[in-house]
Each structure stands twice: as C-alpha cells, then as structure tokens.
mmCIF file of C-alpha atoms in Angstrom:
data_model
loop_
_atom_site.group_PDB
_atom_site.id
_atom_site.type_symbol
_atom_site.label_atom_id
_atom_site.label_comp_id
_atom_site.label_asym_id
_atom_site.label_seq_id
_atom_site.Cartn_x
_atom_site.Cartn_y
_atom_site.Cartn_z
ATOM 1 C CA UNK X 143 8.896 -26.613 -8.011
ATOM 2 C CA UNK X 144 7.291 -25.478 -11.229
ATOM 3 C CA UNK X 145 9.738 -25.176 -14.083
ATOM 4 C CA UNK X 146 9.557 -24.129 -17.694
ATOM 5 C CA UNK X 147 12.523 -25.150 -19.792
ATOM 6 C CA UNK X 148 13.705 -23.600 -23.022
ATOM 7 C CA UNK X 149 16.868 -23.979 -25.011
ATOM 8 C CA UNK X 150 18.663 -20.639 -24.703
ATOM 9 C CA UNK X 151 19.931 -20.819 -28.281
ATOM 10 C CA UNK X 152 20.706 -18.883 -30.273
ATOM 11 C CA UNK X 153 18.587 -20.492 -32.947
ATOM 12 C CA UNK X 154 19.729 -19.196 -36.302
ATOM 13 C CA UNK X 155 17.510 -19.545 -39.377
ATOM 14 C CA UNK X 156 17.653 -17.989 -42.844
ATOM 15 C CA UNK X 157 15.083 -15.464 -43.916
ATOM 16 C CA UNK X 158 11.958 -17.159 -45.259
ATOM 17 C CA UNK X 159 12.488 -20.379 -43.306
ATOM 18 C CA UNK X 160 10.342 -21.819 -40.534
ATOM 19 C CA UNK X 161 11.650 -21.177 -37.030
ATOM 20 C CA UNK X 162 10.671 -23.773 -34.442
ATOM 21 C CA UNK X 163 10.879 -22.845 -30.768
ATOM 22 C CA UNK X 164 10.276 -25.411 -28.072
ATOM 23 C CA UNK X 165 9.342 -25.402 -24.419
ATOM 24 C CA UNK X 166 8.670 -28.058 -21.787
ATOM 25 C CA UNK X 167 6.988 -27.603 -18.443
ATOM 26 C CA UNK X 168 7.093 -29.613 -15.256
ATOM 27 C CA UNK X 169 3.716 -28.917 -13.651
ATOM 28 C CA UNK X 170 1.178 -31.384 -15.025
ATOM 29 C CA UNK X 171 -1.760 -29.241 -13.959
ATOM 30 C CA UNK X 172 -0.675 -26.280 -16.066
ATOM 31 C CA UNK X 173 -3.621 -25.118 -18.109
ATOM 32 C CA UNK X 174 -2.649 -21.923 -19.894
ATOM 33 C CA UNK X 175 0.389 -21.330 -22.036
ATOM 34 C CA UNK X 176 1.789 -18.173 -23.549
ATOM 35 C CA UNK X 177 4.504 -17.080 -25.901
ATOM 36 C CA UNK X 178 6.092 -13.659 -25.548
ATOM 37 C CA UNK X 179 8.564 -11.910 -27.804
ATOM 38 C CA UNK X 180 11.188 -9.666 -26.232
ATOM 39 C CA UNK X 181 13.427 -7.445 -28.288
ATOM 40 C CA UNK X 182 16.739 -6.460 -26.760
ATOM 41 C CA UNK X 183 16.268 -3.663 -24.241
ATOM 42 C CA UNK X 184 12.482 -3.842 -24.441
ATOM 43 C CA UNK X 185 9.770 -5.498 -22.372
ATOM 44 C CA UNK X 186 8.013 -8.740 -23.397
ATOM 45 C CA UNK X 187 5.099 -8.601 -25.821
ATOM 46 C CA UNK X 188 2.372 -11.244 -25.806
ATOM 47 C CA UNK X 189 2.114 -12.921 -29.200
ATOM 48 C CA UNK X 190 0.215 -16.177 -28.624
ATOM 49 C CA UNK X 191 -1.801 -18.004 -26.009
ATOM 50 C CA UNK X 192 -2.952 -21.621 -26.130
ATOM 51 C CA UNK X 193 -5.084 -23.662 -23.766
ATOM 52 C CA UNK X 194 -6.091 -26.856 -25.601
ATOM 53 C CA UNK X 195 -4.130 -29.668 -27.153
ATOM 54 C CA UNK X 196 -3.402 -29.144 -30.815
ATOM 55 C CA UNK X 197 -2.463 -26.211 -32.982
ATOM 56 C CA UNK X 198 -3.494 -22.590 -32.885
ATOM 57 C CA UNK X 199 -2.618 -20.342 -35.782
ATOM 58 C CA UNK X 200 -2.388 -16.561 -35.902
ATOM 59 C CA UNK X 201 -0.868 -15.132 -39.043
ATOM 60 C CA UNK X 202 2.677 -16.435 -39.424
ATOM 61 C CA UNK X 203 2.637 -17.880 -35.906
ATOM 62 C CA UNK X 204 1.428 -21.333 -34.878
ATOM 63 C CA UNK X 205 1.424 -22.491 -31.277
ATOM 64 C CA UNK X 206 1.303 -26.208 -30.590
ATOM 65 C CA UNK X 207 0.388 -27.830 -27.296
ATOM 66 C CA UNK X 208 0.775 -31.440 -26.219
ATOM 67 C CA UNK X 209 -0.274 -31.807 -22.589
ATOM 68 C CA UNK X 210 0.531 -35.514 -22.468
ATOM 69 C CA UNK X 211 4.149 -34.748 -23.321
ATOM 70 C CA UNK X 212 4.100 -31.426 -21.393
ATOM 71 C CA UNK X 213 5.381 -29.687 -24.468
ATOM 72 C CA UNK X 214 4.595 -26.363 -26.113
ATOM 73 C CA UNK X 215 6.084 -25.050 -29.320
ATOM 74 C CA UNK X 216 5.942 -21.960 -31.473
ATOM 75 C CA UNK X 217 6.416 -22.066 -35.222
ATOM 76 C CA UNK X 218 7.168 -18.907 -37.140
ATOM 77 C CA UNK X 219 6.632 -19.266 -40.870
ATOM 78 C CA UNK X 220 8.396 -17.105 -43.456
ATOM 79 C CA UNK X 221 10.801 -15.820 -40.803
ATOM 80 C CA UNK X 222 11.910 -12.233 -41.194
ATOM 81 C CA UNK X 223 14.958 -10.445 -39.752
ATOM 82 C CA UNK X 224 12.481 -8.416 -37.670
ATOM 83 C CA UNK X 225 11.538 -11.658 -35.883
ATOM 84 C CA UNK X 226 15.014 -11.751 -34.352
ATOM 85 C CA UNK X 227 14.363 -11.546 -30.630
ATOM 86 C CA UNK X 228 14.175 -13.642 -27.484
ATOM 87 C CA UNK X 229 11.029 -15.739 -27.208
ATOM 88 C CA UNK X 230 9.709 -16.504 -23.731
ATOM 89 C CA UNK X 231 7.426 -19.399 -22.937
ATOM 90 C CA UNK X 232 5.135 -19.152 -19.888
ATOM 91 C CA UNK X 233 2.807 -21.612 -18.175
ATOM 92 C CA UNK X 234 0.041 -20.985 -15.657
ATOM 93 C CA UNK X 235 -1.242 -23.733 -13.402
ATOM 94 C CA UNK X 236 -4.878 -24.306 -12.689
ATOM 95 C CA UNK X 237 -5.965 -22.369 -9.628
ATOM 96 C CA UNK X 238 -3.090 -19.937 -9.948
ATOM 97 C CA UNK X 239 -2.722 -16.809 -12.008
ATOM 98 C CA UNK X 240 1.007 -16.402 -11.617
ATOM 99 C CA UNK X 241 2.872 -17.540 -14.739
ATOM 100 C CA UNK X 242 6.137 -19.393 -14.647
ATOM 101 C CA UNK X 243 8.479 -18.134 -17.332
ATOM 102 C CA UNK X 244 11.212 -19.969 -19.146
ATOM 103 C CA UNK X 245 14.577 -18.283 -19.609
ATOM 104 C CA UNK X 246 13.847 -17.651 -23.274
ATOM 105 C CA UNK X 247 15.247 -18.736 -26.625
ATOM 106 C CA UNK X 248 17.212 -16.273 -28.705
ATOM 107 C CA UNK X 249 16.193 -16.356 -32.368
ATOM 108 C CA UNK X 250 18.341 -14.874 -35.113
ATOM 109 C CA UNK X 251 16.921 -14.601 -38.616
ATOM 110 C CA UNK X 252 19.679 -13.786 -41.071
ATOM 111 C CA UNK X 253 19.066 -12.322 -44.530
ATOM 112 C CA UNK O 64 -5.710 -4.860 -27.079
ATOM 113 C CA UNK O 65 -4.737 -4.441 -23.452
ATOM 114 C CA UNK O 66 -2.278 -1.602 -22.913
ATOM 115 C CA UNK O 67 -0.064 -1.077 -19.893
ATOM 116 C CA UNK O 68 1.948 2.083 -19.418
ATOM 117 C CA UNK O 69 4.898 2.694 -17.152
ATOM 118 C CA UNK O 70 6.477 5.921 -16.002
ATOM 119 C CA UNK O 71 9.224 6.977 -16.071
ATOM 120 C CA UNK O 72 10.851 5.011 -18.862
ATOM 121 C CA UNK O 73 14.304 5.885 -17.651
ATOM 122 C CA UNK O 74 15.601 7.344 -14.404
ATOM 123 C CA UNK O 75 19.012 8.131 -13.004
ATOM 124 C CA UNK O 76 19.286 8.788 -9.293
ATOM 125 C CA UNK O 77 21.966 9.182 -6.667
ATOM 126 C CA UNK O 78 22.756 6.452 -4.187
ATOM 127 C CA UNK O 79 20.596 6.728 -1.079
ATOM 128 C CA UNK O 80 17.623 8.371 -2.728
ATOM 129 C CA UNK O 81 14.219 6.820 -3.437
ATOM 130 C CA UNK O 82 12.579 6.333 -6.803
ATOM 131 C CA UNK O 83 8.910 5.747 -7.573
ATOM 132 C CA UNK O 84 7.769 3.899 -10.686
ATOM 133 C CA UNK O 85 4.144 3.977 -11.814
ATOM 134 C CA UNK O 86 2.332 1.242 -13.704
ATOM 135 C CA UNK O 87 -1.077 1.852 -15.233
ATOM 136 C CA UNK O 88 -3.516 -0.346 -17.128
ATOM 137 C CA UNK O 89 -4.978 2.037 -19.701
ATOM 138 C CA UNK O 90 -7.956 0.212 -21.155
ATOM 139 C CA UNK O 91 -8.840 -2.414 -18.589
ATOM 140 C CA UNK O 92 -9.086 -2.874 -14.865
ATOM 141 C CA UNK O 93 -6.358 -5.020 -13.394
ATOM 142 C CA UNK O 94 -7.072 -6.654 -10.083
ATOM 143 C CA UNK O 95 -3.589 -8.121 -10.164
ATOM 144 C CA UNK O 96 -0.333 -6.527 -11.222
ATOM 145 C CA UNK O 97 3.146 -7.974 -11.170
ATOM 146 C CA UNK O 98 6.575 -6.404 -10.779
ATOM 147 C CA UNK O 99 9.622 -7.924 -12.417
ATOM 148 C CA UNK O 100 13.290 -7.093 -12.545
ATOM 149 C CA UNK O 101 15.590 -8.062 -15.366
ATOM 150 C CA UNK O 102 19.363 -7.740 -15.436
ATOM 151 C CA UNK O 103 21.173 -7.614 -18.794
ATOM 152 C CA UNK O 104 20.969 -10.859 -20.732
ATOM 153 C CA UNK O 105 19.159 -12.572 -17.868
ATOM 154 C CA UNK O 106 15.640 -13.855 -17.516
ATOM 155 C CA UNK O 107 12.701 -12.097 -15.913
ATOM 156 C CA UNK O 108 12.660 -12.275 -12.143
ATOM 157 C CA UNK O 109 9.309 -11.889 -10.433
ATOM 158 C CA UNK O 110 9.663 -9.554 -7.480
ATOM 159 C CA UNK O 111 6.108 -9.324 -6.192
ATOM 160 C CA UNK O 112 2.448 -9.739 -6.985
ATOM 161 C CA UNK O 113 0.134 -6.926 -6.045
ATOM 162 C CA UNK O 114 -3.605 -7.117 -5.669
ATOM 163 C CA UNK O 115 -5.778 -4.032 -5.553
ATOM 164 C CA UNK O 116 -6.565 -2.994 -2.014
ATOM 165 C CA UNK O 117 -4.331 -5.502 -0.276
ATOM 166 C CA UNK O 118 -0.691 -5.955 0.610
ATOM 167 C CA UNK O 119 1.674 -7.185 -2.025
ATOM 168 C CA UNK O 120 3.062 -10.699 -1.950
ATOM 169 C CA UNK O 121 6.826 -10.668 -2.301
ATOM 170 C CA UNK O 122 8.942 -13.443 -3.737
ATOM 171 C CA UNK O 123 11.578 -15.048 -1.590
ATOM 172 C CA UNK O 124 14.674 -12.918 -1.285
ATOM 173 C CA UNK O 125 12.963 -9.643 -2.220
ATOM 174 C CA UNK O 126 13.086 -7.089 0.608
ATOM 175 C CA UNK O 127 9.609 -5.696 1.107
ATOM 176 C CA UNK O 128 10.906 -2.706 3.069
ATOM 177 C CA UNK O 129 13.196 -1.773 0.217
ATOM 178 C CA UNK O 130 10.756 -2.321 -2.624
ATOM 179 C CA UNK O 131 7.473 -0.757 -1.539
ATOM 180 C CA UNK O 132 4.475 -1.662 -3.645
ATOM 181 C CA UNK O 133 1.129 0.088 -3.529
ATOM 182 C CA UNK O 134 -1.810 -1.046 -5.644
ATOM 183 C CA UNK O 135 -4.120 1.827 -4.852
ATOM 184 C CA UNK O 136 -6.677 1.363 -7.599
ATOM 185 C CA UNK O 137 -7.714 -1.093 -10.290
ATOM 186 C CA UNK O 138 -5.581 0.749 -12.821
ATOM 187 C CA UNK O 139 -2.531 1.884 -10.861
ATOM 188 C CA UNK O 140 0.281 0.166 -9.024
ATOM 189 C CA UNK O 141 3.474 1.831 -7.860
ATOM 190 C CA UNK O 142 6.893 0.473 -6.971
ATOM 191 C CA UNK O 143 9.147 2.601 -4.797
ATOM 192 C CA UNK O 144 12.791 1.648 -4.560
ATOM 193 C CA UNK O 145 13.903 3.093 -1.241
ATOM 194 C CA UNK O 146 17.485 4.056 -0.415
ATOM 195 C CA UNK O 147 18.607 2.919 -3.830
ATOM 196 C CA UNK O 148 22.132 1.601 -4.321
ATOM 197 C CA UNK O 149 24.105 0.901 -7.495
ATOM 198 C CA UNK O 150 23.265 -2.814 -7.273
ATOM 199 C CA UNK O 151 19.586 -1.871 -7.658
ATOM 200 C CA UNK O 152 20.328 -0.621 -11.165
ATOM 201 C CA UNK O 153 18.222 -2.772 -13.442
ATOM 202 C CA UNK O 154 15.296 -2.901 -15.839
ATOM 203 C CA UNK O 155 12.026 -2.911 -13.871
ATOM 204 C CA UNK O 156 8.955 -4.132 -15.704
ATOM 205 C CA UNK O 157 5.376 -4.234 -14.511
ATOM 206 C CA UNK O 158 2.604 -6.336 -15.945
ATOM 207 C CA UNK O 159 -1.125 -6.443 -15.463
ATOM 208 C CA UNK O 160 -3.499 -9.344 -15.627
ATOM 209 C CA UNK O 161 -6.507 -9.082 -17.926
ATOM 210 C CA UNK O 162 -8.627 -12.222 -17.594
ATOM 211 C CA UNK O 163 -6.090 -15.007 -18.065
ATOM 212 C CA UNK O 164 -3.436 -13.118 -19.988
ATOM 213 C CA UNK O 165 -0.670 -10.911 -18.722
ATOM 214 C CA UNK O 166 0.394 -7.738 -20.495
ATOM 215 C CA UNK O 167 3.678 -5.986 -19.839
ATOM 216 C CA UNK O 168 4.451 -2.314 -19.532
ATOM 217 C CA UNK O 169 7.374 -0.890 -21.519
ATOM 218 C CA UNK O 170 9.703 -1.038 -18.512
ATOM 219 C CA UNK O 171 11.736 1.451 -16.506
ATOM 220 C CA UNK O 172 15.493 1.476 -16.713
ATOM 221 C CA UNK O 173 16.902 2.537 -13.352
ATOM 222 C CA UNK O 174 20.494 3.639 -12.982
ATOM 223 C CA UNK O 175 21.793 4.425 -9.501
ATOM 224 C CA UNK O 176 25.028 6.397 -9.398
#
C-alpha cells in the first residue's frame, strides 16, 4: 500500500526563520511530488512540484527530493505569520495519475 | 495558472434531500477530476476519480449509489449527495488534473440538518 508520511506537528518557528517540512514515501516508483498549503477551512493550494533529485527553488520556497532515501522536504525561508497553515505532501507513482497525500504538517509562525 | 471553481460554496439542507455540487475547470480541459471529503482537523479522503465520458471509480467504502458523480464534459463534473443525512455533513473538495499537476476547487461545506 502506498503511503506518504508526515509529522503532524505543530511545527512552531519564529518569524524570519527557516521552516523545514519533511515527508517520506513508501512507493519506490513514485515520480512526481507536490507540496500543497491548506489554510484552516480552505481547500489545498499547490505551491511546489518536483520531479528530479536535488533542489528546486521558487521565491521563498525550496523543495528538495532524494529518491534514494524516498524523502521530500520543503523549506520556507524568512517565514511569515501568513505562512501558518497545514502543508500537505503528495506523491504520484509512475503509470498512475492519482496522488497519495500525507496527513499534513501544521506550521505555526509566531511573531 | 489553472483555476478550478466549485458551486455552491456552502449549502444547508434537510435530512433526506439531495444536494448537487458542481466542479468546473475554468481555463483548461480536465480529462480527470477527483472528489475528496474532509472532516474537521482530518486529512483529505479521496472519494472517487471521474474521467470524462466514463463511469467514476469509487474508493473502497464509498457508496456509489449515494454519491453520484457525472463527468459530462471536459470542464464539468458534478457530485450529487443523495438522501443526505447529518453524518454526510463535511467539506467536499473537487480537484482537476492539468497535465501532471492537480488543482483544487475552493470546496463546498455541506451541513445536513
């Protein structure tokens, strides 16, 4: 059974710090990985996708992928209180288009 | 970017009635749409995958006769909750696939009284 694991948190960081969110996946043939942000009472919003080993940067966000370790992470630089949300990690296996979601990590950025 | 709309955003209905929720991809054609349900402080639960022009594929434990899904066109999928009961009260979210990414609608909060 395909699984995506995330620490539920909450992860609490001070404003301006780097928030590091981690995710592991069980299916070795997973090829596409996504990070979503979900504010309380709202639907998820796609913020990053990554397909190759290494880092991918987009503004304050950096996604990191290590397929050998089956590990995906999201770094948020200069964290702001508005980044406080639940972050969902998702993985899609090759040949499938149905993502497997983790349960999400709650991030709290305090002023 | 890819935009998905959902209507209505909020609905209150009486027990025993049916409710239809629409999901539209506004700026792209979605051959595949997904329907999720999320209870408070819980993770997303995939209910079904719908492909345009064919029957939806339901996840285990989801009653297909209760949750009717119709993907009539490349931009529209509908979810009808039939004979709704209070335990069906939840946040229903659709998403649409654009190439290899999935974009979510804003969700519909259903309350059954």
